Every structure is written in structure tokens, then in C-alpha cells.
Short mmCIF file of C-alpha atoms and ligand atoms in Angstrom, two decimals:
data_model
loop_
_atom_site.label_atom_id
_atom_site.label_comp_id
_atom_site.label_asym_id
_atom_site.label_seq_id
_atom_site.Cartn_x
_atom_site.Cartn_y
_atom_site.Cartn_z
CA MET A 1081 110.01 -265.21 -158.92
CA VAL A 1082 108.79 -261.68 -158.18
CA LEU A 1083 105.69 -262.30 -160.20
CA LEU A 1084 105.07 -265.54 -158.48
CA TYR A 1085 105.43 -263.93 -155.11
CA LYS A 1086 102.86 -261.29 -156.02
CA THR A 1087 100.26 -263.91 -156.89
CA ILE A 1088 100.35 -265.37 -153.38
CA SER A 1089 97.73 -263.45 -151.51
CA MET A 1090 98.21 -262.20 -147.98
CA PRO A 1091 96.17 -263.93 -145.41
CA LYS A 1092 93.17 -261.83 -144.50
CA THR A 1093 92.82 -260.29 -141.01
CA ASN A 1094 90.03 -261.70 -138.84
CA LEU A 1095 88.37 -258.61 -137.43
CA LYS A 1096 86.61 -260.54 -134.74
CA ALA A 1097 89.96 -261.43 -133.19
CA PHE A 1098 90.52 -257.77 -132.04
CA SER A 1099 89.41 -256.11 -128.81
CA GLY A 1100 87.55 -252.82 -129.22
CA GLN A 1101 90.74 -250.77 -128.60
CA GLU A 1102 92.80 -252.90 -130.94
CA LEU A 1103 90.22 -252.49 -133.61
CA GLU A 1104 90.23 -248.80 -133.31
CA SER A 1105 94.01 -248.66 -133.77
CA LEU A 1106 93.82 -251.11 -136.73
CA PHE A 1107 91.15 -248.97 -138.36
CA ARG A 1108 93.29 -245.92 -137.72
CA GLU A 1109 96.21 -247.55 -139.54
CA TRP A 1110 93.79 -248.13 -142.37
CA ASP A 1111 92.77 -244.41 -142.26
CA LEU A 1112 89.33 -245.17 -140.85
CA PRO A 1113 87.88 -243.05 -138.00
CA ALA A 1114 87.22 -244.65 -134.58
CA PHE A 1115 83.49 -244.42 -135.02
CA ARG A 1116 83.78 -247.01 -137.81
CA ALA A 1117 85.23 -249.47 -135.34
CA ARG A 1118 82.35 -248.83 -133.02
CA GLN A 1119 79.85 -249.31 -135.75
CA PHE A 1120 81.53 -252.52 -136.65
CA LEU A 1121 81.31 -253.78 -133.07
CA HIS A 1122 77.67 -252.86 -132.85
CA TRP A 1123 76.81 -254.77 -135.98
CA ILE A 1124 78.79 -257.91 -135.11
CA TYR A 1125 77.85 -258.17 -131.44
CA GLU A 1126 74.33 -256.87 -131.50
CA ARG A 1127 72.85 -256.92 -134.93
CA HIS A 1128 73.82 -260.42 -136.03
CA ALA A 1129 75.98 -259.41 -138.95
CA VAL A 1130 78.13 -262.39 -140.07
CA SER A 1131 80.28 -260.71 -142.61
CA ILE A 1132 81.73 -257.32 -143.59
CA GLU A 1133 79.23 -257.42 -146.48
CA GLY A 1134 76.37 -257.60 -143.93
CA ILE A 1135 77.29 -254.30 -142.25
CA THR A 1136 74.91 -252.30 -144.37
CA GLU A 1137 75.64 -249.10 -142.41
CA PHE A 1138 78.97 -249.06 -144.24
CA SER A 1139 78.96 -247.84 -147.83
CA LYS A 1140 79.40 -250.49 -150.57
CA ASP A 1141 82.74 -248.89 -151.41
CA LEU A 1142 83.92 -249.20 -147.74
CA ARG A 1143 82.77 -252.74 -147.40
CA GLU A 1144 84.57 -253.75 -150.60
CA LYS A 1145 87.81 -252.00 -149.49
CA LEU A 1146 87.65 -253.66 -146.07
CA ALA A 1147 86.85 -257.07 -147.50
CA GLU A 1148 90.04 -256.96 -149.61
CA LYS A 1149 92.16 -257.24 -146.45
CA ALA A 1150 89.87 -258.42 -143.74
CA TYR A 1151 87.12 -260.92 -142.94
CA VAL A 1152 84.85 -261.90 -140.02
CA SER A 1153 85.11 -265.49 -138.78
CA ASN A 1154 82.05 -267.35 -137.56
CA LEU A 1155 81.45 -270.56 -135.72
CA ALA A 1156 79.82 -273.30 -137.76
CA LEU A 1157 76.76 -274.84 -136.29
CA LEU A 1158 77.45 -278.52 -136.84
CA GLU A 1159 74.60 -279.98 -134.75
CA LYS A 1160 71.75 -278.85 -132.56
CA ARG A 1161 69.92 -281.11 -130.15
CA ILE A 1162 66.96 -280.34 -127.96
CA ALA A 1163 66.27 -282.25 -124.72
CA ASP A 1164 62.90 -283.13 -123.32
CA ASP A 1165 63.28 -280.41 -120.70
CA GLY A 1166 63.89 -277.68 -123.24
CA THR A 1167 67.72 -277.62 -122.85
CA GLU A 1168 69.51 -277.20 -126.14
CA LYS A 1169 72.95 -278.28 -127.03
CA PHE A 1170 74.97 -276.74 -129.84
CA LEU A 1171 78.00 -278.29 -131.46
CA PHE A 1172 80.14 -275.57 -133.00
CA GLY A 1173 82.96 -276.06 -135.50
CA LEU A 1174 86.00 -273.87 -135.25
CA GLU A 1175 88.15 -272.65 -138.14
CA ASP A 1176 90.87 -275.41 -137.72
CA GLY A 1177 88.32 -278.22 -137.64
CA GLU A 1178 88.18 -278.62 -133.84
CA SER A 1179 84.74 -278.29 -132.16
CA VAL A 1180 83.16 -277.30 -128.88
CA GLU A 1181 79.77 -277.51 -127.31
CA SER A 1182 77.59 -274.87 -125.67
CA VAL A 1183 74.40 -275.52 -123.74
CA LEU A 1184 71.28 -273.25 -123.60
CA ILE A 1185 69.35 -273.56 -120.39
CA PRO A 1186 65.95 -271.78 -120.50
CA ASP A 1187 64.64 -271.24 -116.96
CA ASP A 1188 61.75 -268.90 -115.92
CA ASN A 1189 62.67 -265.56 -117.35
CA ARG A 1190 66.34 -266.33 -117.87
CA LEU A 1191 68.19 -267.77 -120.84
CA THR A 1192 71.49 -269.01 -119.65
CA LEU A 1193 74.24 -270.13 -122.03
CA CYS A 1194 76.85 -272.51 -120.66
CA ILE A 1195 79.99 -271.89 -122.71
CA SER A 1196 83.32 -273.70 -123.23
CA SER A 1197 86.72 -272.18 -122.66
CA GLN A 1198 88.93 -274.90 -124.08
CA VAL A 1199 88.76 -277.78 -126.60
CA GLY A 1200 88.89 -280.68 -124.22
CA CYS A 1201 90.35 -280.19 -120.78
CA ALA A 1202 93.69 -280.98 -118.98
CA MET A 1203 92.24 -281.31 -115.48
CA ARG A 1204 91.28 -285.00 -115.89
CA CYS A 1205 88.67 -285.01 -113.17
CA ARG A 1206 87.70 -288.71 -112.97
CA PHE A 1207 83.93 -288.18 -112.97
CA CYS A 1208 83.87 -285.82 -116.05
CA ILE A 1209 83.92 -287.00 -119.62
CA THR A 1210 85.54 -283.85 -120.98
CA GLY A 1211 88.60 -284.67 -118.89
CA LYS A 1212 88.92 -287.96 -120.79
CA LEU A 1213 89.66 -286.06 -123.97
CA GLY A 1214 92.71 -284.33 -122.55
CA LEU A 1215 93.44 -280.78 -123.70
CA ARG A 1216 93.26 -280.43 -127.42
CA ARG A 1217 93.80 -276.60 -127.36
CA ASN A 1218 92.82 -273.37 -125.70
CA LEU A 1219 89.97 -271.28 -127.23
CA ARG A 1220 90.80 -267.78 -128.35
CA ALA A 1221 88.80 -264.98 -126.76
CA PHE A 1222 86.76 -264.45 -129.87
CA GLU A 1223 85.93 -268.16 -130.01
CA ILE A 1224 84.65 -268.06 -126.47
CA VAL A 1225 82.50 -264.95 -127.09
CA ASP A 1226 81.33 -266.29 -130.48
CA GLN A 1227 79.46 -269.02 -128.80
CA ILE A 1228 77.17 -266.37 -127.32
CA ILE A 1229 76.96 -264.36 -130.57
CA SER A 1230 76.01 -267.51 -132.45
CA ALA A 1231 73.45 -268.57 -129.86
CA ASN A 1232 71.87 -265.14 -129.94
CA ARG A 1233 71.55 -265.38 -133.72
CA LEU A 1234 70.03 -268.86 -133.41
CA ILE A 1235 67.42 -267.90 -130.84
CA SER A 1236 66.65 -264.38 -132.16
CA PRO A 1237 64.65 -262.29 -131.29
CA ARG A 1238 65.31 -263.79 -127.88
CA ARG A 1239 68.70 -263.06 -126.29
CA ILE A 1240 71.02 -264.81 -123.92
CA THR A 1241 70.59 -263.11 -120.50
CA ASN A 1242 73.09 -265.06 -118.36
CA VAL A 1243 76.44 -266.71 -119.14
CA VAL A 1244 78.19 -269.38 -117.29
CA LEU A 1245 81.68 -270.53 -118.06
CA MET A 1246 80.91 -274.10 -117.09
CA GLY A 1247 81.23 -275.95 -120.37
CA MET A 1248 84.24 -277.76 -121.71
CA GLY A 1249 87.58 -276.81 -120.23
CA GLU A 1250 89.07 -275.10 -117.25
CA PRO A 1251 88.65 -271.27 -117.70
CA LEU A 1252 91.45 -270.38 -115.27
CA ALA A 1253 93.86 -272.61 -117.27
CA ASN A 1254 93.22 -270.40 -120.32
CA PHE A 1255 93.46 -267.22 -118.23
CA ASP A 1256 94.38 -264.46 -120.67
CA GLU A 1257 91.94 -265.41 -123.37
CA VAL A 1258 89.15 -265.83 -120.85
CA VAL A 1259 89.81 -262.43 -119.28
CA GLN A 1260 89.64 -260.85 -122.73
CA ALA A 1261 86.40 -262.76 -123.41
CA LEU A 1262 84.88 -261.47 -120.13
CA TRP A 1263 85.48 -257.91 -121.03
CA ARG A 1264 83.93 -258.38 -124.41
CA ILE A 1265 80.98 -260.19 -123.02
CA ARG A 1266 80.38 -257.28 -120.78
CA GLU A 1267 81.18 -254.33 -122.97
CA HIS A 1268 80.16 -255.51 -126.42
CA LEU A 1269 77.44 -258.03 -125.67
CA LYS A 1270 76.33 -255.80 -122.77
CA ILE A 1271 75.65 -258.65 -120.37
CA SER A 1272 75.94 -257.39 -116.85
CA LYS A 1273 78.78 -258.76 -114.61
CA ARG A 1274 76.20 -259.90 -112.17
CA ARG A 1275 74.88 -262.28 -114.85
CA ILE A 1276 78.21 -263.85 -115.63
CA THR A 1277 79.64 -266.76 -113.64
CA LEU A 1278 83.01 -268.49 -114.03
CA SER A 1279 83.37 -272.00 -112.60
CA THR A 1280 86.80 -273.38 -111.70
CA ALA A 1281 88.13 -276.78 -110.65
CA GLY A 1282 89.99 -274.66 -108.05
CA ILE A 1283 93.22 -273.09 -109.37
CA VAL A 1284 94.22 -270.91 -106.48
CA ALA A 1285 96.58 -268.59 -108.37
CA GLY A 1286 93.92 -267.85 -110.95
CA ILE A 1287 91.26 -267.13 -108.32
CA ARG A 1288 93.61 -264.60 -106.73
CA GLU A 1289 94.47 -262.89 -109.94
CA LEU A 1290 91.03 -262.85 -111.52
CA PRO A 1291 89.54 -259.77 -109.66
CA GLU A 1292 92.64 -257.71 -110.59
CA ARG A 1293 92.33 -258.46 -114.27
CA ALA A 1294 88.65 -259.21 -115.13
CA PRO A 1295 85.38 -257.54 -114.43
CA ARG A 1296 83.90 -258.48 -111.05
CA ILE A 1297 81.85 -261.49 -112.09
CA ASN A 1298 80.39 -264.32 -109.99
CA LEU A 1299 82.67 -267.21 -108.91
CA ALA A 1300 81.81 -270.94 -108.64
CA ILE A 1301 84.09 -273.49 -107.18
CA SER A 1302 83.93 -277.20 -108.06
CA LEU A 1303 84.78 -278.41 -104.56
CA ASN A 1304 83.38 -281.94 -104.83
CA ALA A 1305 85.07 -283.31 -101.69
CA THR A 1306 85.71 -282.42 -98.09
CA THR A 1307 89.16 -283.97 -97.55
CA ASP A 1308 92.29 -283.47 -99.59
CA ALA A 1309 92.72 -287.26 -99.83
CA VAL A 1310 89.36 -287.80 -101.54
CA ARG A 1311 89.63 -284.57 -103.54
CA GLN A 1312 93.08 -285.64 -104.93
CA ARG A 1313 91.70 -288.98 -105.91
CA ILE A 1314 88.92 -287.62 -107.96
CA MET A 1315 90.48 -284.30 -109.07
CA PRO A 1316 94.17 -284.37 -109.81
CA VAL A 1317 94.30 -280.49 -109.74
CA ALA A 1318 93.73 -280.76 -105.97
CA LYS A 1319 97.32 -281.97 -105.44
CA ALA A 1320 98.71 -278.59 -106.19
CA ASN A 1321 95.67 -276.79 -104.75
CA PRO A 1322 94.79 -278.00 -101.29
CA ILE A 1323 91.42 -277.24 -99.80
CA THR A 1324 92.71 -274.77 -97.13
CA ALA A 1325 94.46 -272.69 -99.70
CA LEU A 1326 91.46 -272.83 -102.03
CA LEU A 1327 89.06 -271.67 -99.30
CA ASP A 1328 91.48 -269.06 -98.24
CA ALA A 1329 91.44 -267.59 -101.73
CA CYS A 1330 87.62 -267.76 -101.70
CA ARG A 1331 87.53 -265.84 -98.40
CA ARG A 1332 89.64 -263.05 -99.97
CA PHE A 1333 87.66 -263.00 -103.25
CA PRO A 1334 85.97 -259.60 -103.61
CA LEU A 1335 82.23 -260.22 -103.99
CA GLN A 1336 79.66 -257.74 -105.29
CA ARG A 1337 77.16 -256.57 -102.80
CA GLY A 1338 74.87 -259.37 -101.55
CA ARG A 1339 76.56 -261.97 -103.66
CA ARG A 1340 77.78 -265.38 -102.64
CA ILE A 1341 80.39 -267.86 -103.96
CA THR A 1342 78.75 -271.01 -105.41
CA PHE A 1343 80.31 -274.25 -104.37
CA GLU A 1344 79.48 -277.14 -106.68
CA TYR A 1345 79.54 -280.58 -105.21
CA VAL A 1346 79.16 -283.69 -107.46
CA LEU A 1347 77.65 -286.41 -105.32
CA LEU A 1348 79.33 -289.69 -106.02
CA LYS A 1349 77.87 -292.78 -104.29
CA GLY A 1350 80.07 -294.06 -101.59
CA VAL A 1351 82.91 -291.58 -102.35
CA ASN A 1352 81.91 -288.23 -101.02
CA ASP A 1353 78.24 -288.56 -100.00
CA THR A 1354 78.34 -289.54 -96.31
CA SER A 1355 76.80 -287.58 -93.49
CA GLU A 1356 80.33 -286.99 -92.23
CA ASP A 1357 81.08 -285.32 -95.57
CA ALA A 1358 78.01 -283.10 -95.22
CA LYS A 1359 79.08 -282.02 -91.78
CA ARG A 1360 82.72 -281.37 -92.83
CA LEU A 1361 81.44 -279.31 -95.75
CA THR A 1362 79.29 -277.22 -93.39
CA ALA A 1363 82.38 -276.57 -91.22
CA LEU A 1364 84.64 -275.80 -94.15
CA LEU A 1365 82.37 -273.14 -95.50
CA LYS A 1366 81.80 -271.35 -92.16
CA GLY A 1367 82.33 -267.65 -92.61
CA ILE A 1368 82.27 -267.74 -96.36
CA PRO A 1369 79.28 -266.14 -98.10
CA ALA A 1370 78.45 -269.38 -99.80
CA LYS A 1371 75.75 -271.40 -101.55
CA VAL A 1372 76.08 -275.03 -102.36
CA ASN A 1373 74.84 -276.68 -105.58
CA LEU A 1374 74.61 -280.41 -105.08
CA ILE A 1375 74.89 -282.21 -108.47
CA PRO A 1376 74.03 -285.88 -108.31
CA PHE A 1377 76.54 -287.62 -110.56
CA ASN A 1378 75.53 -287.72 -114.27
CA PRO A 1379 76.64 -291.02 -115.62
CA HIS A 1380 78.28 -291.40 -119.02
CA GLU A 1381 79.77 -294.20 -121.03
CA GLY A 1382 82.30 -296.18 -119.12
CA SER A 1383 82.07 -294.09 -116.00
CA GLU A 1384 83.33 -295.81 -112.77
CA PHE A 1385 81.01 -293.90 -110.45
CA GLN A 1386 77.37 -294.06 -109.54
CA ARG A 1387 74.86 -291.55 -108.44
CA PRO A 1388 73.66 -291.80 -104.85
CA ASP A 1389 69.83 -292.50 -104.45
CA ASP A 1390 67.48 -289.61 -103.79
CA GLU A 1391 67.22 -290.31 -100.12
CA ARG A 1392 70.98 -289.91 -99.65
CA VAL A 1393 70.97 -286.72 -101.69
CA PHE A 1394 68.22 -285.12 -99.71
CA SER A 1395 69.62 -286.09 -96.36
CA PHE A 1396 73.05 -284.64 -97.40
CA GLN A 1397 71.19 -281.42 -98.38
CA ALA A 1398 69.27 -281.47 -95.02
CA ILE A 1399 72.52 -281.59 -93.00
CA LEU A 1400 73.83 -278.57 -94.91
CA MET A 1401 70.67 -276.63 -94.34
CA ALA A 1402 70.65 -277.54 -90.68
CA GLY A 1403 74.09 -275.91 -90.54
CA ASN A 1404 72.59 -272.76 -92.02
CA LEU A 1405 74.04 -273.23 -95.45
CA THR A 1406 72.00 -272.52 -98.58
CA ALA A 1407 72.00 -275.70 -100.52
CA PHE A 1408 70.16 -276.64 -103.74
CA VAL A 1409 69.92 -279.96 -105.42
CA ARG A 1410 70.55 -279.29 -109.11
CA LYS A 1411 68.31 -281.19 -111.40
CA SER A 1412 70.63 -282.10 -114.12
CA LYS A 1413 69.27 -280.61 -117.31
CA GLY A 1414 69.59 -282.11 -120.73
CA ALA A 1415 70.87 -285.52 -119.59
CA ASP A 1416 68.98 -287.29 -122.37
CA ILE A 1417 71.15 -285.49 -125.06
CA LEU A 1418 74.37 -285.57 -123.02
CA ALA A 1419 74.18 -281.89 -122.28
CA ALA A 1420 74.36 -282.15 -118.46
CA CYS A 1421 77.36 -281.28 -116.33
CA GLY A 1422 80.31 -283.54 -117.11
CA GLN A 1423 78.80 -284.97 -120.32
CA LEU A 1424 80.26 -282.60 -122.95
CA LYS A 1425 82.67 -284.18 -125.42
CA ALA A 1426 81.80 -282.40 -128.68
CA GLY A 1427 81.67 -285.47 -130.70
CA TYR A 1428 85.22 -286.61 -129.88
CA ARG A 1429 85.75 -290.18 -128.94
N1 SAH B 348 86.53 -276.73 -115.26
C1 SAH B 348 85.43 -275.99 -114.61
C2 SAH B 348 84.27 -275.83 -115.57
C3 SAH B 348 83.58 -277.10 -115.83
S1 SAH B 348 82.14 -276.98 -114.85
C4 SAH B 348 85.09 -276.55 -113.25
O1 SAH B 348 85.64 -277.62 -112.98
O2 SAH B 348 84.32 -275.94 -112.55
C5 SAH B 348 81.61 -278.55 -114.88
C6 SAH B 348 80.81 -278.75 -113.57
O3 SAH B 348 80.21 -280.09 -113.65
C7 SAH B 348 81.81 -278.90 -112.41
O4 SAH B 348 81.29 -278.37 -111.24
C8 SAH B 348 81.99 -280.36 -112.18
O5 SAH B 348 82.30 -280.73 -110.88
C9 SAH B 348 80.64 -280.81 -112.60
N2 SAH B 348 80.66 -282.24 -113.24
C10 SAH B 348 81.60 -282.76 -113.99
N3 SAH B 348 81.30 -284.01 -114.28
C11 SAH B 348 80.12 -284.30 -113.73
C12 SAH B 348 79.27 -285.47 -113.75
N4 SAH B 348 79.61 -286.54 -114.41
N5 SAH B 348 78.12 -285.35 -113.03
C13 SAH B 348 77.76 -284.24 -112.36
N6 SAH B 348 78.49 -283.16 -112.39
C14 SAH B 348 79.71 -283.18 -113.00
#
């Protein structure tokens, strides 16, 4: 029995799962000085090393010793698609066989990566295909960050300059792992907090807690309606998070100097696209440093909604602008490869 027991090997430790501090204490337990942990982080986050073996700054001996008890996990690139407008969509496989999508959006001098925070999503917004999957599981912090590490490797020598948590999942419903990921994106990937945006379906408690726990990043709110009745019909999360409470949390949200909260508004024909809606929206956002991104609905298989015609979209925008709101119409990028807002389903049926 004893012999048999000995042949069963201990599972190896995934070094990517640790924060910088945790890694230093782990290395200390293994009699390695703190600077080894810092070297490790540099090679993994900035120098595209995909294994302990690849950290050539470590001696061969050290690499072999580490590899006996530890390893470095990586996302598997399962598929890459490029849209006519240059948007790229990556399908990444996770260690347990689940998968997520990330979308690379090149734009002037920026390279924005839209990353996922969950496999699937529990919010069940009726216009979004990710919601149809339900929640399969939360991503771990390292899996969230790994989407950026992998993308950086794939586009090298270019680098991701901006990150938006707007892919699959509701980031504030996976709060602790997302907060961890935000710190690592800032400290290890060295992306400035001004270039990181978290988008939420509007979980009030999470919006309140975020500035206390995470770096001061930009906030985007998927508002999508101007009355609770309509909002509740298209976004079940609105039942527990009424518009007044949501906007109140936005008013209290500490913004960086000169920054505004982004309000996303999916335009659904005949549902939330009337001139009255535009006027109500202007009134609701009074006093909040805000900008509005109007997103004409992106259709997907079996969707019950339609996109309003351009005339309606632009007159909606005109009403907001007449009320002194900054409002953009977002051209949906990557729709031909199902990489646009609300079209991510990572190959799931
Ligand atoms: N759960 C977060 C992150 C997802 S962001 C959130 O809700 O903010 C996805 C953005 O795309 C949201 O603003 C959402 O309102 C928008 N969206 C979802 N489905 C869409 C669709 N079919 N067409 C256009 N925009 C959509």
C-alpha cells in the first residue's frame, strides 16, 4: 500500500494562479528569494514565456527543480477569426474543457481587447446570446488575465493597449476574481487604470464596492432602457436593481479626473427607441458625468428583436445631443464573425 501510494504523483502547482504576493511567499517556502518571483512575473506577463522551461533567466537546475512541483497553465487557442473590418475573435480553451471568447478591436492607435469574465452568463438579458447559455462557471483571475497574455503573444510585437471587460459574463457577478484580475492587469501587464473599463448590467452592490477593492478603472453601465418596466422585461437583473438605485450608485462612483461614466444603450426597434425614451434618458443622466454609447441591436440566430433603421438611430442620438449629452452611435464591429456585442457564445449551442 505504501509503495502504491508513493507512485501517485502530487498534482503540480499552477504558478499562474498566484498573485505577486502569494507567489513570493510560495517561493519563500521553497527557499527561493523574492526576486525570483519578480523575475518569474516579468517573464510570464511581459516576455511571452509559456513554461518554466522558457524562463531562460533561471538556471537549468532551478528550472528543473521548479518543474518537479510546479507548472504554468496556458489558454489553448482553439480558433481565430478575422472580420472584414479588422476585428479579430479568439476562441480560447480552458484546462477543464470549457471555452471563452475574446475580441481584439484595432482602432487608430489603440489595440483594445474585449475580455470575458465568466463562461456563459447568469443575467439572461433577452437581447444577448451569451445569456442564452446560462452560467457555466466563473473564470478564475488568471484565466481572465490570460486572455490578454495570450493575445499579446499572438499579436507580438504589438501589444494590447486597452482592456474592456465587456465579453462573456457579468464581471460584478464574479467579483473577487475580477478584482484580482484588475490588479494583475495593472501591476503585471502594466496597463494603466485609465485604459481599463469594466462594463456591468447594473449590479448596484458591486458598483458601490468596486472602488474600495479595485484600482480606479473606468465604469460602463448597460442601461438599455429608461423605465423600470421596460428594463425589467429585457434585463431580469433590473428587478433587484431599479434605475434610481443604479443611477444613485453612479453618482457616488469616484471618477478619475476628467472621466465620465459610459452608458451603453442597445437600441431595440419598438421597445426602447422612441423619442420619449431619448428625452427620459437625457433627464435621467442629468448631473452625472456621462457619455452614451448607442448600440443598434446586433441580431443573432433566433433573436426576437430587430434593429431600428438608421433614421431612428440618428434622431435618438440628436435628441440626446440637444440635451447636452455626449452620445455616440457605435458601429458594431466584427458582426460578420459574430464578434459584436451580444454575439459571443464560444462555440456553445
Ligand atoms: N455583462 C456586462 C458585460 C457584457 S457587455 C454588461 O452587461 O455590461 C455587453 C454589452 O453588449 C452590453 O452593453 C449589452 O447591453 C450589449 N449587448 C448585448 N447584446 C447585444 C446585442 N444583441 N446587440 C447590441 N448590443 C448588445
